[in-house]
Amino acid sequence: MRIAIPKEILPGEKRVAATPHTVLKLRKLGFEVAVQAGAGLNTDLSDSAYQEAGATIVEDVGRLWSESGVILKVRPPLTGGVQGVDETQLLSPGSLLISFVWPAQHRELLDKLAARRVTALAMDCVPRISRAQKMDALSAMANIAGYRSVIEAAQYYPRFFTGQMTAAGKVDPAKVLVIGAGVAGLAAIGAARALGAIVRAFDPRAATRDQVKSMGAEYLELSVHEEGEGKGGYAKEMSDAFLKAEMALFAQQAMEVDVIITTALIPGKPAPKLITAGMVESMKPGSVIVDLAAEQGGNCAMTRSGEVVTHKGVTVVGYTDLPSRVASLSSQLYGATVASLLEEVWKDGAIRIDESDPVVRGAMVTHDGRVTWPPPPLPNPSPAPPPEPGVAVHSGKAETAAAHGGASAGSASAFWIWVVAAVLAGAGIAVAAPPSFVSHFTVFVLACFVGWQVIWNVKPALHTPLMSVTNAISGIILIGGMLQLSGSNAAAILGAIAVLIATINVAGGFLVTQRMLAMFRRNS
């Protein structure tokens, strides 16, 4: 089967749906690959590079689409694009389209695709589950957009991001506020911290708190406690009380920070307005706002999609092509996710759409002449019947209460059997062994018990799991050596040496752990 890689016709779009590297992967799967002439020029990928990977270069756009059973794109098919091309009319009936579709915003496009009986898999609809991580194009592009947003902010910010102490005076580090701690937000936090800025972040989802703090940023919290986790890991719409407290927080932060990066989006709805015109006017001259939600209307009231606006000394960046500004890397990552999704439907040398597959069904927006978006919820497994009286359910298996109790009784009996056996063994040793052996054996047992407990109960944050074990063993030696100090001259000398070495080992273990932890700390 033949795969077509057309050139994107949206003005300013530099990405391409496959690179020579991913072409090699597609050919290993058994596909023929045809690439439109010049498709990768904006990504610094020449036609000859595609040919070396085994692709065929096609000049005629109509033939490229009509003779291919699979079309891989980045942007949704455009109607009336450059030179009046209607890409939906180029699709052959029964073909497979894989691209970003954004079905909530392009309902008319879905109807056109269904009318041509095209099966469309939307990369933006791939469910966020563990098995689909390698197909998560949204996260891949959001990661790049978050990083690039900081680069754009640094370009327009008229000062250093990092603080400096120079002969001419002290330069304070920039203060950056990141609104939304999803993939893009975390990437922005990491990039801003790497440039030396003081970073603050806010997200209504409590699960992001530890992620933000782990990256060295300050997590801003509200007095109104409400969980913002929505379906698929995205944020959901919040209550009026929460929104009021949120806006008050942003108004306060706008007067303090130098850079604001907004990433807030709710699937299927316009971007929420979080930064008002008044907040923009309250910011210091030279401040920068980078709005990653510009394509969906923007989180800032002053944002203009695709443009850079300056209002009273504050620069508002509304670029909608941030991943395209890192076109080479974006194309590589996007092509890899597309190839992974294609593997899910390529079975035994043919395209097979399995609607029972949660990944395929979640991404499929049109199929067999019908619009299949939004996907129906997956059927829940049949609930287990209520347990009968006298039956306990444990780990998905039914056990009678008597049997469960019998197992507990059996475990207790085994424990006491071991205790009695240990006592009898100790009594036998005390009777049969010479007094010197009994003395040494008692010291050994006490050292094992006391030494292990003393070190093992140290707070885990103070040493790594491996270091805790080695320190516990050193603790055994330490206690044993201390008990021998009161013995004969030779035993006391050996005990003193053991105490000295064990002490050095324990102290050194904590010191090494402290230095390891310090490598992951940065001063704000």
XYZ file of N, CA, C and O in Angstrom, residues 185-294:
440
model
N 3.319 23.658 29.923
C 3.687 24.453 31.088
C 4.939 23.945 31.770
O 5.814 24.721 32.150
N 5.032 22.624 31.933
C 6.224 22.058 32.570
C 7.469 22.280 31.713
O 8.568 22.526 32.239
N 7.303 22.185 30.382
C 8.441 22.461 29.498
C 8.879 23.915 29.632
O 10.083 24.224 29.634
N 7.908 24.825 29.749
C 8.236 26.242 29.926
C 8.931 26.477 31.266
O 9.885 27.263 31.355
N 8.472 25.798 32.305
C 9.111 25.934 33.618
C 10.569 25.488 33.541
O 11.472 26.166 34.028
N 10.787 24.337 32.916
C 12.154 23.827 32.811
C 13.062 24.760 32.032
O 14.208 25.013 32.433
N 12.566 25.302 30.926
C 13.389 26.201 30.104
C 13.670 27.507 30.838
O 14.793 28.020 30.800
N 12.658 28.056 31.511
C 12.859 29.315 32.231
C 13.817 29.136 33.408
O 14.659 29.995 33.677
N 13.693 28.003 34.113
C 14.624 27.734 35.215
C 16.046 27.562 34.686
O 17.008 27.999 35.314
N 16.167 26.908 33.530
C 17.500 26.712 32.954
C 18.150 28.033 32.578
O 19.380 28.160 32.610
N 17.333 29.033 32.236
C 17.867 30.357 31.904
C 18.126 31.207 33.143
O 18.600 32.330 33.029
N 17.777 30.675 34.312
C 18.087 31.368 35.548
C 16.973 32.209 36.133
O 17.203 32.953 37.097
N 15.758 32.106 35.590
C 14.653 32.922 36.087
C 14.049 32.327 37.359
O 14.190 31.127 37.631
N 13.395 33.162 38.124
C 12.571 32.717 39.253
C 11.191 32.398 38.691
O 10.550 33.264 38.087
N 10.725 31.182 38.865
C 9.511 30.729 38.194
C 8.423 30.427 39.215
O 8.674 29.763 40.234
N 7.232 30.915 38.915
C 6.042 30.586 39.679
C 5.049 29.939 38.722
O 5.026 30.267 37.536
N 4.239 29.034 39.232
C 3.291 28.335 38.357
C 1.975 28.123 39.083
O 1.933 27.984 40.309
N 0.908 28.099 38.275
C -0.429 27.833 38.822
C -1.151 26.853 37.913
O -1.055 26.939 36.675
N -1.865 25.927 38.535
C -2.714 24.991 37.802
C -3.811 24.528 38.754
O -3.533 24.244 39.927
N -5.075 24.455 38.280
C -6.153 24.033 39.179
C -6.098 22.563 39.560
O -6.792 22.142 40.485
N -5.283 21.776 38.868
C -5.193 20.342 39.164
C -4.178 20.102 40.267
O -3.004 20.395 40.107
N -4.641 19.558 41.380
C -3.759 19.353 42.527
C -2.620 18.399 42.212
O -1.552 18.468 42.824
N -2.827 17.510 41.237
C -1.800 16.525 40.908
C -0.541 17.162 40.351
O 0.528 16.540 40.353
N -0.628 18.399 39.882
C 0.547 19.060 39.291
C 1.424 19.728 40.341
O 2.519 20.186 40.009
N 0.962 19.792 41.580
C 1.716 20.519 42.617
C 3.133 19.945 42.770
O 4.122 20.683 42.734
N 3.224 18.649 42.956
C 4.539 18.033 43.155
C 5.401 18.129 41.900
O 6.624 18.264 41.989
N 4.771 18.074 40.722
C 5.531 18.179 39.483
C 6.165 19.562 39.364
O 7.334 19.694 38.972
N 5.403 20.577 39.705
C 5.921 21.953 39.646
C 7.070 22.135 40.632
O 8.136 22.674 40.300
N 6.870 21.675 41.862
C 7.901 21.845 42.888
C 9.156 21.052 42.550
O 10.275 21.488 42.843
N 8.984 19.877 41.931
C 10.149 19.062 41.594
C 11.033 19.731 40.557
O 12.220 19.402 40.446
N 10.479 20.664 39.796
C 11.252 21.373 38.772
C 11.815 22.692 39.286
O 12.368 23.487 38.532
N 11.659 22.925 40.591
C 12.271 24.109 41.186
C 11.433 25.360 41.116
O 11.939 26.449 41.387
N 10.156 25.239 40.764
C 9.280 26.413 40.677
C 8.401 26.501 41.922
O 8.175 25.507 42.617
N 7.897 27.683 42.170
C 6.978 27.900 43.286
C 5.551 27.636 42.812
O 5.122 28.177 41.794
N 4.836 26.803 43.543
C 3.449 26.479 43.182
C 2.512 27.431 43.915
O 2.525 27.520 45.143
N 1.718 28.168 43.161
C 0.774 29.125 43.745
C -0.544 28.425 44.055
O -1.094 27.715 43.215
N -1.043 28.629 45.253
C -2.276 27.969 45.678
C -3.329 29.010 46.048
O -3.010 30.139 46.435
N -4.589 28.586 45.952
C -5.717 29.443 46.298
C -6.331 28.990 47.610
O -6.181 27.833 48.020
N -7.038 29.914 48.246
C -7.749 29.562 49.478
C -8.985 28.723 49.184
O -9.490 28.017 50.049
N -9.482 28.800 47.945
C -10.649 28.008 47.537
C -10.146 26.665 47.016
O -9.431 26.599 46.012
N -10.482 25.593 47.691
C -9.998 24.264 47.315
C -11.038 23.577 46.428
O -12.158 23.315 46.849
N -10.635 23.329 45.205
C -11.522 22.663 44.247
C -10.652 21.920 43.244
O -9.661 22.460 42.750
N -10.984 20.672 42.965
C -10.180 19.858 42.061
C -10.500 20.199 40.615
O -11.663 20.224 40.208
N -9.441 20.488 39.832
C -9.639 20.889 38.441
C -9.314 19.816 37.436
O -9.199 20.091 36.241
N -9.161 18.562 37.889
C -8.817 17.476 36.981
C -10.045 17.086 36.170
O -11.094 16.739 36.718
N -9.939 17.146 34.847
C -11.028 16.763 33.959
C -10.740 15.460 33.256
O -9.774 14.752 33.552
N -11.544 15.142 32.276
C -11.400 13.893 31.533
C -10.126 13.906 30.708
O -9.786 14.894 30.074
N -9.401 12.792 30.742
C -8.199 12.646 29.933
C -7.012 13.430 30.434
O -6.042 13.627 29.716
N -7.049 13.879 31.708
C -5.911 14.615 32.251
C -5.938 16.101 31.975
O -5.031 16.821 32.382
N -6.956 16.600 31.264
C -7.058 18.035 30.984
C -7.773 18.721 32.137
O -8.425 18.101 32.976
N -7.665 20.063 32.155
C -8.389 20.823 33.166
C -9.855 20.953 32.766
O -10.208 20.862 31.596
N -10.711 21.149 33.759
C -12.131 21.314 33.508
C -12.551 22.725 33.919
O -11.785 23.476 34.528
N -13.782 23.084 33.576
C -14.304 24.384 33.976
C -14.543 24.399 35.479
O -15.027 23.430 36.055
N -14.211 25.526 36.104
C -14.274 25.622 37.556
C -15.478 26.456 37.982
O -16.131 27.119 37.172
N -15.762 26.438 39.288
C -16.894 27.181 39.836
C -16.605 28.678 39.834
O -15.455 29.111 39.699
N -17.673 29.475 40.013
C -17.518 30.933 40.014
C -16.629 31.404 41.157
O -15.828 32.336 40.991
N -16.756 30.769 42.336
C -15.924 31.167 43.477
C -14.450 30.914 43.187
O -13.587 31.740 43.513
N -14.162 29.783 42.571
C -12.768 29.466 42.233
C -12.239 30.448 41.198
O -11.116 30.947 41.324
N -13.039 30.742 40.180
C -12.596 31.658 39.126
C -12.339 33.058 39.681
O -11.386 33.735 39.274
N -13.167 33.488 40.631
C -12.978 34.810 41.226
C -11.661 34.873 42.002
O -10.887 35.839 41.866
N -11.387 33.835 42.779
C -10.127 33.801 43.529
C -8.940 33.680 42.577
O -7.873 34.268 42.807
N -9.117 32.942 41.498
C -8.055 32.764 40.510
C -7.703 34.091 39.849
O -6.516 34.436 39.704
N -8.718 34.845 39.459
C -8.467 36.133 38.801
C -7.796 37.118 39.755
O -6.954 37.924 39.345
N -8.167 37.061 41.038
C -7.513 37.939 42.021
C -6.041 37.584 42.153
O -5.177 38.472 42.270
N -5.736 36.291 42.113
C -4.337 35.861 42.182
C -3.553 36.351 40.967
O -2.434 36.870 41.098
N -4.135 36.211 39.777
C -3.443 36.646 38.559
C -3.235 38.158 38.557
O -2.192 38.646 38.089
N -4.216 38.896 39.062
C -4.082 40.356 39.121
C -2.922 40.760 40.027
O -2.154 41.687 39.719
N -2.775 40.056 41.154
C -1.672 40.355 42.067
C -0.331 39.993 41.433
O 0.634 40.759 41.512
N -0.280 38.809 40.793
C 0.975 38.359 40.202
C 1.394 39.222 39.009
O 2.585 39.414 38.768
N 0.423 39.736 38.258
C 0.745 40.550 37.085
C 1.554 41.780 37.463
O 2.409 42.239 36.696
N 1.326 42.315 38.653
C 2.058 43.498 39.092
C 3.469 43.155 39.557
O 4.310 44.032 39.696
N 3.742 41.862 39.808
C 5.034 41.471 40.360
C 5.963 40.831 39.334
O 7.175 41.024 39.404
N 5.411 40.062 38.395
C 6.269 39.275 37.506
C 6.645 40.066 36.254
O 6.051 41.105 35.940
N 7.643 39.545 35.535
C 8.118 40.181 34.311
C 7.622 39.470 33.055
O 7.496 40.085 32.001
N 7.376 38.167 33.160
C 6.948 37.367 32.014
C 5.792 36.470 32.449
O 5.842 35.853 33.517
N 4.751 36.413 31.627
C 3.628 35.494 31.859
C 3.505 34.587 30.645
O 3.457 35.068 29.502
N 3.443 33.292 30.886
C 3.226 32.314 29.821
C 1.941 31.570 30.140
O 1.826 30.941 31.193
N 0.961 31.663 29.258
C -0.340 31.038 29.498
C -0.525 29.837 28.574
O -0.212 29.908 27.387
N -1.047 28.755 29.142
C -1.230 27.523 28.369
C -2.613 26.918 28.569
O -2.838 25.769 28.186
N -3.537 27.665 29.191
C -4.807 27.086 29.615
C -5.745 26.831 28.438
O -6.051 27.747 27.664
N -6.186 25.592 28.303
C -7.150 25.195 27.275
C -8.123 24.189 27.858
O -7.762 23.373 28.700
N -9.369 24.247 27.399
C -10.383 23.257 27.741
C -10.824 22.614 26.440
O -11.252 23.316 25.525
N -10.666 21.284 26.288
C -10.967 20.632 25.006
C -12.362 20.965 24.496
O -13.344 20.911 25.227
N -12.422 21.354 23.214
C -13.706 21.605 22.564
C -14.315 22.954 22.848
O -15.429 23.229 22.391
N -13.610 23.835 23.580
C -14.177 25.138 23.931
C -13.136 26.232 23.703
O -11.934 25.960 23.698
N -13.585 27.481 23.525
C -12.618 28.574 23.376
C -11.743 28.701 24.615
O -12.140 28.334 25.723
N -10.544 29.211 24.422
C -9.621 29.372 25.542
C -10.192 30.339 26.570
O -10.736 31.387 26.208
N -10.114 30.033 27.861
C -10.630 30.943 28.892
C -9.791 32.213 28.987
O -8.564 32.169 28.838
N -10.450 33.331 29.229
C -9.754 34.608 29.373
C -9.271 34.746 30.820
O -10.076 34.864 31.745
N -7.971 34.700 31.002
C -7.387 34.740 32.336
C -6.638 36.028 32.616
O -6.496 36.426 33.771
N -6.124 36.677 31.583
C -5.384 37.928 31.749
C -6.189 39.044 31.097
O -6.322 39.095 29.868
N -6.735 39.931 31.907
C -7.565 41.021 31.399
C -6.697 42.177 30.917
O -5.487 42.230 31.177
N -7.347 43.114 30.229
C -6.621 44.300 29.763
C -6.061 45.088 30.936
O -4.956 45.647 30.867
N -6.806 45.134 32.039
C -6.323 45.836 33.225
C -5.068 45.199 33.801
O -4.165 45.896 34.274
N -5.016 43.868 33.778
C -3.814 43.191 34.264
C -2.625 43.501 33.375
O -1.507 43.699 33.867
N -2.845 43.556 32.075
C -1.760 43.876 31.153
C -1.226 45.272 31.451
O -0.006 45.504 31.514
N -2.125 46.219 31.668
C -1.720 47.598 31.930
C -1.017 47.743 33.278
O -0.243 48.684 33.481
N -1.281 46.810 34.201
C -0.639 46.894 35.520
C 0.776 46.330 35.514
O 1.518 46.517 36.483
N 1.174 45.642 34.446
C 2.513 45.050 34.383
C 3.564 46.121 34.121
O 3.264 47.187 33.554
N 4.791 45.822 34.520
C 5.892 46.773 34.354
C 6.235 46.945 32.876
O 6.130 45.978 32.103
N 6.632 48.120 32.453
C 7.064 48.300 31.060
C 8.203 47.347 30.723
O 9.118 47.147 31.525
N 8.133 46.772 29.534
C 9.122 45.791 29.123
C 8.711 44.362 29.402
O 9.388 43.422 28.968
N 7.604 44.173 30.124
C 7.129 42.823 30.427
C 6.620 42.136 29.161
O 6.284 42.799 28.171
N 6.542 40.808 29.217
C 6.160 40.026 28.050
C 5.099 39.002 28.451
O 5.188 38.389 29.527
N 4.107 38.819 27.593
C 3.109 37.756 27.737
C 3.185 36.882 26.495
O 3.099 37.390 25.372
N 3.364 35.589 26.677
C 3.346 34.637 25.558
C 2.114 33.761 25.737
O 1.997 33.029 26.721
N 1.194 33.847 24.790
C -0.104 33.173 24.888
C -0.104 31.935 23.996
O -0.240 32.028 22.774
N 0.051 30.759 24.609
C 0.068 29.521 23.838
C -1.327 29.096 23.388
O -1.455 28.166 22.594
N -2.344 29.742 23.901
C -3.714 29.411 23.509
C -4.245 30.373 22.448
O -5.457 30.457 22.224
N -3.352 31.084 21.768
C -3.768 32.113 20.815
C -4.633 31.556 19.694
O -5.563 32.219 19.220
